[in-house]
Coordinates of N, CA and C in Angstrom, one line a residue:
X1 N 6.9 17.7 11.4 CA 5.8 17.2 10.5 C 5.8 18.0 9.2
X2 N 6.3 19.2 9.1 CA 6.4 20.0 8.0 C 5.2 21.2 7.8
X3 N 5.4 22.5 7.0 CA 4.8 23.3 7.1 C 4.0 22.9 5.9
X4 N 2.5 23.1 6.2 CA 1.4 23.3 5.1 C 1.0 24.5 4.2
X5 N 0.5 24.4 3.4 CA -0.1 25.9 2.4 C -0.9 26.2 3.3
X6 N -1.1 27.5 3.1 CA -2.1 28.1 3.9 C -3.9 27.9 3.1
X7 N -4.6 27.9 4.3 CA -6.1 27.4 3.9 C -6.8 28.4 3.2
X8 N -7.3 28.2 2.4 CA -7.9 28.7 1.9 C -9.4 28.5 0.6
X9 N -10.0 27.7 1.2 CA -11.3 27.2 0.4 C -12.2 28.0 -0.3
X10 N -12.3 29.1 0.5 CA -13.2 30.2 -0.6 C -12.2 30.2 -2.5
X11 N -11.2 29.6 -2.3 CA -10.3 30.2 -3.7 C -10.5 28.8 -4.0
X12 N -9.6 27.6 -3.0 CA -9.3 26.1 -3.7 C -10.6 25.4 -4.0
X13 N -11.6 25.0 -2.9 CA -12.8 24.7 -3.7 C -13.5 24.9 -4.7
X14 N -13.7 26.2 -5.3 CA -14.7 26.7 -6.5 C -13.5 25.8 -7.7
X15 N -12.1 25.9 -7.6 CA -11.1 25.7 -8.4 C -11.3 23.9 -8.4
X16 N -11.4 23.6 -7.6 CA -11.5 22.2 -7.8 C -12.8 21.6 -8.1
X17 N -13.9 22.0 -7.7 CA -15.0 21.8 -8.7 C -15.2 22.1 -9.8
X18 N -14.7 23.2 -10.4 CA -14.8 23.7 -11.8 C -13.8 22.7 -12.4
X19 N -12.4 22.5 -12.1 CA -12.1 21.4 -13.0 C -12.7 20.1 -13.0
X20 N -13.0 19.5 -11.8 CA -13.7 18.6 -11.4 C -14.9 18.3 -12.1
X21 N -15.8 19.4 -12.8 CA -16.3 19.3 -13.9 C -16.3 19.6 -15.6
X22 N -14.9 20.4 -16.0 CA -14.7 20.8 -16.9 C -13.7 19.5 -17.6
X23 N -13.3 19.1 -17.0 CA -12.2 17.8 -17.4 C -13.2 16.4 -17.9
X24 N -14.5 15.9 -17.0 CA -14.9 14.8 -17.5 C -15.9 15.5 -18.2
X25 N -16.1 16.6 -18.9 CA -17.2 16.9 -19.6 C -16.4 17.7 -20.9
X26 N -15.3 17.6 -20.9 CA -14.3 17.7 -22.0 C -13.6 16.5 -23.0
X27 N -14.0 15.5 -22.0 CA -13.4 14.3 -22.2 C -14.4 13.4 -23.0
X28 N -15.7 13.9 -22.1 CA -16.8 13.3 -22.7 C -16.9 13.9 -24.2
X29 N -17.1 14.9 -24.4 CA -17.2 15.9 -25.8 C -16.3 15.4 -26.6
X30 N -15.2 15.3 -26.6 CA -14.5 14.5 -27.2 C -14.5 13.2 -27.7
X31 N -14.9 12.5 -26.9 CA -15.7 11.1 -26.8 C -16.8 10.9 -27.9
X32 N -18.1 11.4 -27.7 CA -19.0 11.8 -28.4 C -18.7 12.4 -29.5
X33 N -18.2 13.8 -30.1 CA -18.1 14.0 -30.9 C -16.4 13.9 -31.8
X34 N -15.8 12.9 -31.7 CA -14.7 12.9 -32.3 C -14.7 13.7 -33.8
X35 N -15.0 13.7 -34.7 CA -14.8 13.9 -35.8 C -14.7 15.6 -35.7
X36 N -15.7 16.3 -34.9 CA -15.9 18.0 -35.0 C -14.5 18.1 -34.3
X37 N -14.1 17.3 -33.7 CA -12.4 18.2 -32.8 C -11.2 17.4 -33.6
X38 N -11.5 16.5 -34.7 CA -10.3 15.9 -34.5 C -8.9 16.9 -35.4
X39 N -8.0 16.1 -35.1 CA -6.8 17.0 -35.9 C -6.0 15.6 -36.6
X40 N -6.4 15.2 -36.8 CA -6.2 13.4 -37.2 C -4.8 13.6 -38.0
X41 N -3.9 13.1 -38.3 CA -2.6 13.0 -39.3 C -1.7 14.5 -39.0
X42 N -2.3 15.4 -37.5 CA -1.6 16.7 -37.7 C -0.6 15.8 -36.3
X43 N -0.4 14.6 -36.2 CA 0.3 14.5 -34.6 C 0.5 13.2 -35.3
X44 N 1.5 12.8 -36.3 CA 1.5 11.5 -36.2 C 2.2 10.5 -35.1
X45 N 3.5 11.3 -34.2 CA 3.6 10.3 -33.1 C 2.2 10.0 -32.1
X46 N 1.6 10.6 -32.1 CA 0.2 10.4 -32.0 C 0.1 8.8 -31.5
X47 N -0.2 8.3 -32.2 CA -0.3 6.7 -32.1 C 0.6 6.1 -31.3
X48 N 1.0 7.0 -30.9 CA 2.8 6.1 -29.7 C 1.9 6.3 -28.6
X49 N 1.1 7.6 -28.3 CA 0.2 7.8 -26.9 C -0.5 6.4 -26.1
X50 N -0.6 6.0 -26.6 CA -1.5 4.5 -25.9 C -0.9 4.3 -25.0
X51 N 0.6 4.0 -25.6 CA 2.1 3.0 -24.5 C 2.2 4.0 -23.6
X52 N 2.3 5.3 -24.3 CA 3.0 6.4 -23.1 C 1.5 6.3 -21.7
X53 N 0.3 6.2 -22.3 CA -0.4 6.5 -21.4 C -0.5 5.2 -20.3
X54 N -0.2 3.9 -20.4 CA -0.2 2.7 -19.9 C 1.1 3.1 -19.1
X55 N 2.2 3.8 -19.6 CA 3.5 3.9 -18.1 C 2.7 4.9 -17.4
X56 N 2.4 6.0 -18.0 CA 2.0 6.4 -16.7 C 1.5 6.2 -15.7
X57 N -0.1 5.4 -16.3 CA -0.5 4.7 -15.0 C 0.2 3.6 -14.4
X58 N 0.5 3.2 -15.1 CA 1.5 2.3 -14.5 C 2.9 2.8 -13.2
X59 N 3.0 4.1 -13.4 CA 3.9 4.8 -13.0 C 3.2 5.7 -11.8
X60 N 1.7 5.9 -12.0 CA 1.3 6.2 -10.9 C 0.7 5.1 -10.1
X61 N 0.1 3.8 -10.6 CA 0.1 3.3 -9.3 C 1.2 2.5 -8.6
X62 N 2.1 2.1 -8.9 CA 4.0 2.0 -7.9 C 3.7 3.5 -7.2
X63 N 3.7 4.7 -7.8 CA 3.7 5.9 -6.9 C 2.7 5.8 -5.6
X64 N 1.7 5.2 -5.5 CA 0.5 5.8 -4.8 C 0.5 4.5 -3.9
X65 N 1.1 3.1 -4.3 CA 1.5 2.1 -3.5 C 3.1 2.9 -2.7
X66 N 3.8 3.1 -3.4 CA 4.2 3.8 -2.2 C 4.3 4.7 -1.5
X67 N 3.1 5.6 -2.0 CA 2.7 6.8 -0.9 C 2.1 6.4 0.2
X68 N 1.5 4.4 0.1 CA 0.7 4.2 1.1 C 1.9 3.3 2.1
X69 N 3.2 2.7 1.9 CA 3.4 2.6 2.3 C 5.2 3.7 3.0
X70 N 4.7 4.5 2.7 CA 5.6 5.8 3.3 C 5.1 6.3 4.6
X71 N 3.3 6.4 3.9 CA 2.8 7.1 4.9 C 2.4 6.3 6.5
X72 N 2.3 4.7 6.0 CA 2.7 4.0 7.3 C 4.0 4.3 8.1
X73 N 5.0 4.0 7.1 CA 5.9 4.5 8.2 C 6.4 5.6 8.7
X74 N 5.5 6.5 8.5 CA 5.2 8.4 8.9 C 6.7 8.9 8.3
X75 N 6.6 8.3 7.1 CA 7.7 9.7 6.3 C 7.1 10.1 5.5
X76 N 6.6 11.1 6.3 CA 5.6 12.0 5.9 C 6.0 12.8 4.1
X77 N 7.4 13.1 4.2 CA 8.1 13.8 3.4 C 7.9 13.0 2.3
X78 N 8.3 12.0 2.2 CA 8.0 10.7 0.8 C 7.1 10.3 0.6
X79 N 6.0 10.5 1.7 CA 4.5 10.3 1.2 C 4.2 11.7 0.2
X80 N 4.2 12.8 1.1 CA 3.7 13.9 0.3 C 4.8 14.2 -1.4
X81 N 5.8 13.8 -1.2 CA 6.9 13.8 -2.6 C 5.6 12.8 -3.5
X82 N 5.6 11.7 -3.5 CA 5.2 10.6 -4.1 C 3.7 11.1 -4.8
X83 N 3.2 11.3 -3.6 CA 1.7 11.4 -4.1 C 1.7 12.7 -4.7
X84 N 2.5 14.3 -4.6 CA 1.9 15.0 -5.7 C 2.8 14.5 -7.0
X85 N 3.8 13.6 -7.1 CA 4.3 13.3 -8.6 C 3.2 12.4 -8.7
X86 N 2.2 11.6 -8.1 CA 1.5 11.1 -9.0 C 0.3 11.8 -9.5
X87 N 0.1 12.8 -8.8 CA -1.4 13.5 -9.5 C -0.6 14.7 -10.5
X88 N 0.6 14.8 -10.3 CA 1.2 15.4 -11.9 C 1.1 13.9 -13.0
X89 N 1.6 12.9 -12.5 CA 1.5 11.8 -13.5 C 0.2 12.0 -14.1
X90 N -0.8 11.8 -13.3 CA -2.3 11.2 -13.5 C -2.8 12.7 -14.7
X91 N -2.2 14.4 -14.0 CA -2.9 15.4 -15.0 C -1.6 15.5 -16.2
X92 N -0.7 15.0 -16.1 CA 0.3 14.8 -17.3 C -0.5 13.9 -18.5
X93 N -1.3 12.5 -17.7 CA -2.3 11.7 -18.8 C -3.4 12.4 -18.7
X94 N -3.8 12.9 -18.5 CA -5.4 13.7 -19.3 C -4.9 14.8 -19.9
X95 N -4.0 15.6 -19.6 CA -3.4 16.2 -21.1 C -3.3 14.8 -22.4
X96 N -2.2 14.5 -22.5 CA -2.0 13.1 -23.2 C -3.5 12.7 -24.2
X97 N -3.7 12.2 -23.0 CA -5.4 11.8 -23.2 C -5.9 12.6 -24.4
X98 N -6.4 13.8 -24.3 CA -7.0 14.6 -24.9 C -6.2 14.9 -25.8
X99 N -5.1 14.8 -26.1 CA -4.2 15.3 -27.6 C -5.0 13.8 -28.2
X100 N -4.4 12.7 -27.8 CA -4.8 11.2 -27.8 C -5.8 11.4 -28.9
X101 N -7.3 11.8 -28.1 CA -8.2 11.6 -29.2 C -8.3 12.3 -29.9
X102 N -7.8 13.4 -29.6 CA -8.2 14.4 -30.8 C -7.4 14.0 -32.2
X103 N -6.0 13.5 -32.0 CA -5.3 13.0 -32.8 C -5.4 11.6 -33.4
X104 N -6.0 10.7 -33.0 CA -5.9 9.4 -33.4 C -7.6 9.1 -33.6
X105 N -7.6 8.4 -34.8 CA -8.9 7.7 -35.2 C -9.2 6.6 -33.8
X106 N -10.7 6.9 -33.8 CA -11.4 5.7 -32.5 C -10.6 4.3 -32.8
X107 N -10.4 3.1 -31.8 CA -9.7 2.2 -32.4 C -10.5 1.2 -31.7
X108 N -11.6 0.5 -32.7 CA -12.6 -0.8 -32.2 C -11.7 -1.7 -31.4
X109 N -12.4 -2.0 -30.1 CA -11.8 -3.2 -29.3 C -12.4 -5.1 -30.3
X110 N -11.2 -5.6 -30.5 CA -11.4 -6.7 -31.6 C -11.7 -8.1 -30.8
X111 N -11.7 -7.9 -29.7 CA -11.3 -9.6 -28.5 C -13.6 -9.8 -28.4
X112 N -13.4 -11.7 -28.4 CA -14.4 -11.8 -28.7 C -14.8 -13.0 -27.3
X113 N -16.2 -12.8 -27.2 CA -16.1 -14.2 -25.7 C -15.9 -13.7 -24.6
X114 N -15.5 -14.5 -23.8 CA -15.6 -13.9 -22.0 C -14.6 -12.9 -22.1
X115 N -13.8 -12.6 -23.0 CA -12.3 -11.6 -23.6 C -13.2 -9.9 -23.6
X116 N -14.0 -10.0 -24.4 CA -14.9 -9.1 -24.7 C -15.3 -8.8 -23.3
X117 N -16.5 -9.6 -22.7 CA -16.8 -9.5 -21.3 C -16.1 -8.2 -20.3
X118 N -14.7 -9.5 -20.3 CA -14.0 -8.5 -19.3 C -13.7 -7.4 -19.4
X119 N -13.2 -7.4 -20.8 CA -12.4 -5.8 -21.5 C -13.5 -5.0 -20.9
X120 N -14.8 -5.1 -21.1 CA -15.4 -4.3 -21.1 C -16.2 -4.0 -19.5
X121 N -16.3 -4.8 -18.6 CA -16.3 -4.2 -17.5 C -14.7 -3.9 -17.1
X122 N -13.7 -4.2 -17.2 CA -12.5 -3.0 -16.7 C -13.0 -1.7 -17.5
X123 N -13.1 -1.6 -18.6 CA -13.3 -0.3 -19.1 C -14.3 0.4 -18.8
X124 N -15.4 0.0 -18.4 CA -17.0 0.8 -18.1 C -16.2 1.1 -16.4
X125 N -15.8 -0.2 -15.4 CA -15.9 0.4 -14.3 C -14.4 1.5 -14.2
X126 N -13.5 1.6 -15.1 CA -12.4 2.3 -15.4 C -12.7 3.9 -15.7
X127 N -13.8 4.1 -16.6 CA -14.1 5.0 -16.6 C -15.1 5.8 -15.9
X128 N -16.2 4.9 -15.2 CA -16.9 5.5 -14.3 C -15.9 5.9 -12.9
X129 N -15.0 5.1 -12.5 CA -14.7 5.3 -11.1 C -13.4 6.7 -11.4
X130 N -12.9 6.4 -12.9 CA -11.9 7.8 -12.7 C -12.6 9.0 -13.0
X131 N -14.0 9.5 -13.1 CA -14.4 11.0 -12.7 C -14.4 11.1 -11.6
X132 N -14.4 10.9 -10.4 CA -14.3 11.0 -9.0 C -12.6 10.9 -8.6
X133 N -12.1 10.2 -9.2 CA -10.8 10.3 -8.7 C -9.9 11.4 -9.0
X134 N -10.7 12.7 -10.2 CA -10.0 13.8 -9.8 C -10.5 14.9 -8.7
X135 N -11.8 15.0 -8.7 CA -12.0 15.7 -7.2 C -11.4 15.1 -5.6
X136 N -11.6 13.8 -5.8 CA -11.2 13.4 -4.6 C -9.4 13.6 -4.5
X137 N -8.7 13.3 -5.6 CA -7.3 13.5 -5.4 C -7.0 15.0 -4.9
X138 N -8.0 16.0 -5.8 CA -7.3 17.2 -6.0 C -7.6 17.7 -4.0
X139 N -9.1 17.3 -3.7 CA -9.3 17.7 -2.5 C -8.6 17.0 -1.5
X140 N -8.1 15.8 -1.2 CA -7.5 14.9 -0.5 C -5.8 16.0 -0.3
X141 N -5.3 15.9 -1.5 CA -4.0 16.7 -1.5 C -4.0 18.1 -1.0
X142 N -4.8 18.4 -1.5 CA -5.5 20.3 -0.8 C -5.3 20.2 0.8
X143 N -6.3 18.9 1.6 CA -6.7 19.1 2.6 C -5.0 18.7 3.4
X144 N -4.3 17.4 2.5 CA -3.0 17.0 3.4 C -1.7 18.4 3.3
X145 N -2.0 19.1 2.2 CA -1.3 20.5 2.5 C -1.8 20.9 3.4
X146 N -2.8 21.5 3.8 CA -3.2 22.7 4.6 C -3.1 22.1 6.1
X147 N -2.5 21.2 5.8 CA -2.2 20.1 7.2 C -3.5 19.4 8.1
X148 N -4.8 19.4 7.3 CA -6.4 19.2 8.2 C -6.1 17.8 8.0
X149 N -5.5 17.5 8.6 CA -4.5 16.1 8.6 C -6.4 15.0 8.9
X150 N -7.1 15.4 9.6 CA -8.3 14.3 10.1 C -9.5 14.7 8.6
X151 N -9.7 15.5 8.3 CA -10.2 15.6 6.9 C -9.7 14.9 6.1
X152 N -8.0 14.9 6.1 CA -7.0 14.4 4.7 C -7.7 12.9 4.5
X153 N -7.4 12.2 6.2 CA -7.3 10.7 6.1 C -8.7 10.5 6.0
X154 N -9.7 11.1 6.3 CA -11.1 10.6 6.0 C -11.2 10.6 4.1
X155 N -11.0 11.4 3.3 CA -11.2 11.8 2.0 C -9.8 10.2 1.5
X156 N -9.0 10.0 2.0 CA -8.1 9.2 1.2 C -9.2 7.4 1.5
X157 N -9.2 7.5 2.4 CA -10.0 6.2 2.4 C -10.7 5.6 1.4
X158 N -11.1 6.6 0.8 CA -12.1 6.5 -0.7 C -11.2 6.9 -1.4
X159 N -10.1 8.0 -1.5 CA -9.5 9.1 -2.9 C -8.2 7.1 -3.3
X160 N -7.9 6.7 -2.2 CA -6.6 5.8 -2.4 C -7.3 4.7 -3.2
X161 N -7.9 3.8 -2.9 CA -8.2 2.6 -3.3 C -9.4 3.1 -4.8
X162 N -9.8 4.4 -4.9 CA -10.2 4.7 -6.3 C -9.1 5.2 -7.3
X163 N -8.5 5.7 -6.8 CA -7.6 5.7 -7.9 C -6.2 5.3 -8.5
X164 N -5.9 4.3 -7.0 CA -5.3 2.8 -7.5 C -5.7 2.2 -8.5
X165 N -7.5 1.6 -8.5 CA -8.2 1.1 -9.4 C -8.0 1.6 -10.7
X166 N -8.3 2.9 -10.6 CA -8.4 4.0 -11.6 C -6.8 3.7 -12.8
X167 N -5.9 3.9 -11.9 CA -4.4 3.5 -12.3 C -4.0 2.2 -12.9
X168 N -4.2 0.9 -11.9 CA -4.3 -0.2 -12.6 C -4.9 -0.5 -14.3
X169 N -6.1 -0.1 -14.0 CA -7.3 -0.9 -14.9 C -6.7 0.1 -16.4
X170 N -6.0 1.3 -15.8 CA -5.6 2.4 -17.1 C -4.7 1.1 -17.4
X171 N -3.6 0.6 -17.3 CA -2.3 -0.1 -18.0 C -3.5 -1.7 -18.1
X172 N -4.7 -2.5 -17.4 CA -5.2 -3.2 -18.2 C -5.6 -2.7 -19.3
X173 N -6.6 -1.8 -19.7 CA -7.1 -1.4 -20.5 C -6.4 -1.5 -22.0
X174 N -5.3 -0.8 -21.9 CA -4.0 -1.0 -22.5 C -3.7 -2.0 -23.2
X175 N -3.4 -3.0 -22.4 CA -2.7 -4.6 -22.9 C -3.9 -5.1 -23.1
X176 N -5.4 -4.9 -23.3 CA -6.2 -5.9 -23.9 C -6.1 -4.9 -25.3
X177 N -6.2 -4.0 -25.8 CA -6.2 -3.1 -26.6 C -5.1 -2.7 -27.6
X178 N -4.0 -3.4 -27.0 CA -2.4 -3.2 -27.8 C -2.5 -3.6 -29.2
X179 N -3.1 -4.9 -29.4 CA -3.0 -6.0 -30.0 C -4.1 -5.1 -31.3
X180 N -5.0 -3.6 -31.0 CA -5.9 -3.5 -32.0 C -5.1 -1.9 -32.7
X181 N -4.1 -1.3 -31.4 CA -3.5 -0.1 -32.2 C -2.9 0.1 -33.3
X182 N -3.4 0.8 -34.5 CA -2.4 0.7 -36.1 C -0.8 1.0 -35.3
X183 N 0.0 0.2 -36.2 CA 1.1 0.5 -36.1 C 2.0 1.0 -36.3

């Protein structure tokens, strides 16, 4: 079955709530105050970030669809391969992310009508459901190292199908939004 990290929650928990809250309240600050952080024209490939951020998600949900079906057929080895390259994908984009705004001017969504509508519940429920999908990734993965294998599968039931969502709706978001990035 393979050997686990050794347990250790007094260290991994405090570590995963503190980013668990430093990351969507960094994100948010940024959000809110663009202008005090920006570095606007110091990154001009800058403006490429959009595309790059759309493969990744894109790249992590094929990863996490086949973490789910590895882990059906108990290869265990290519489940756990898969899924930590996707939560390096996912913290490879919130690096990204946050160069992203700090470097690029806000970019109004332009789509008008039920266009508008939708954009905008993927986006509202895109970004409510991914603050949860890093604690639950980071603790799901914690618990399938340390091998608490009946913890793991309880926490993925919710960590999988959120940040599938989470993944998807990143590469919609994307292609309703392409059409408004300066070029």
């Amino acid at each position: 079955m393979g050997v686990g990290i050794k347990k250790n929650d007094s260290v991994m928990i405090p570590v995963i709530v503190t980013l668990s809250v430093l990351v969507p309240v960094a994100v948010a600050v940024l959000m809110i105050y663009p202008e005090t952080f920006s570095l606007e024209n110091s990154f001009p490939q800058a403006k490429k970030l959009p595309a790059f951020h759309a493969f990744l998600n894109g790249t992590t949900a094929v990863l996490l669809i086949l973490g789910g079906i590895f882990i059906s057929r108990k290869k265990i080895h290519l489940h756990r391969a898969v899924m930590v390259a996707a939560f390096v994908l996912s913290a490879l984009f919130l690096v990204s992310y946050v160069v992203s705004k700090v470097s690029n001017p806000p970019t109004p969504f332009g789509g008008e009508g039920a266009t508008r509508i939708i954009y905008f519940f993927i986006l509202i429920t895109h970004i409510a459901l991914s603050v949860p999908v890093l604690p639950l990734a980071m603790l799901s993965i914690y618990r399938g190292s340390t091998m608490e294998i009946d913890k793991h599968k309880k926490l993925v039931k919710y960590t999988y199908p959120i940040w599938l969502y989470v993944a998807i709706t990143g590469v919609l978001v994307y292609v309703f939004m392409s059409p408004y990035y300066p070029v």
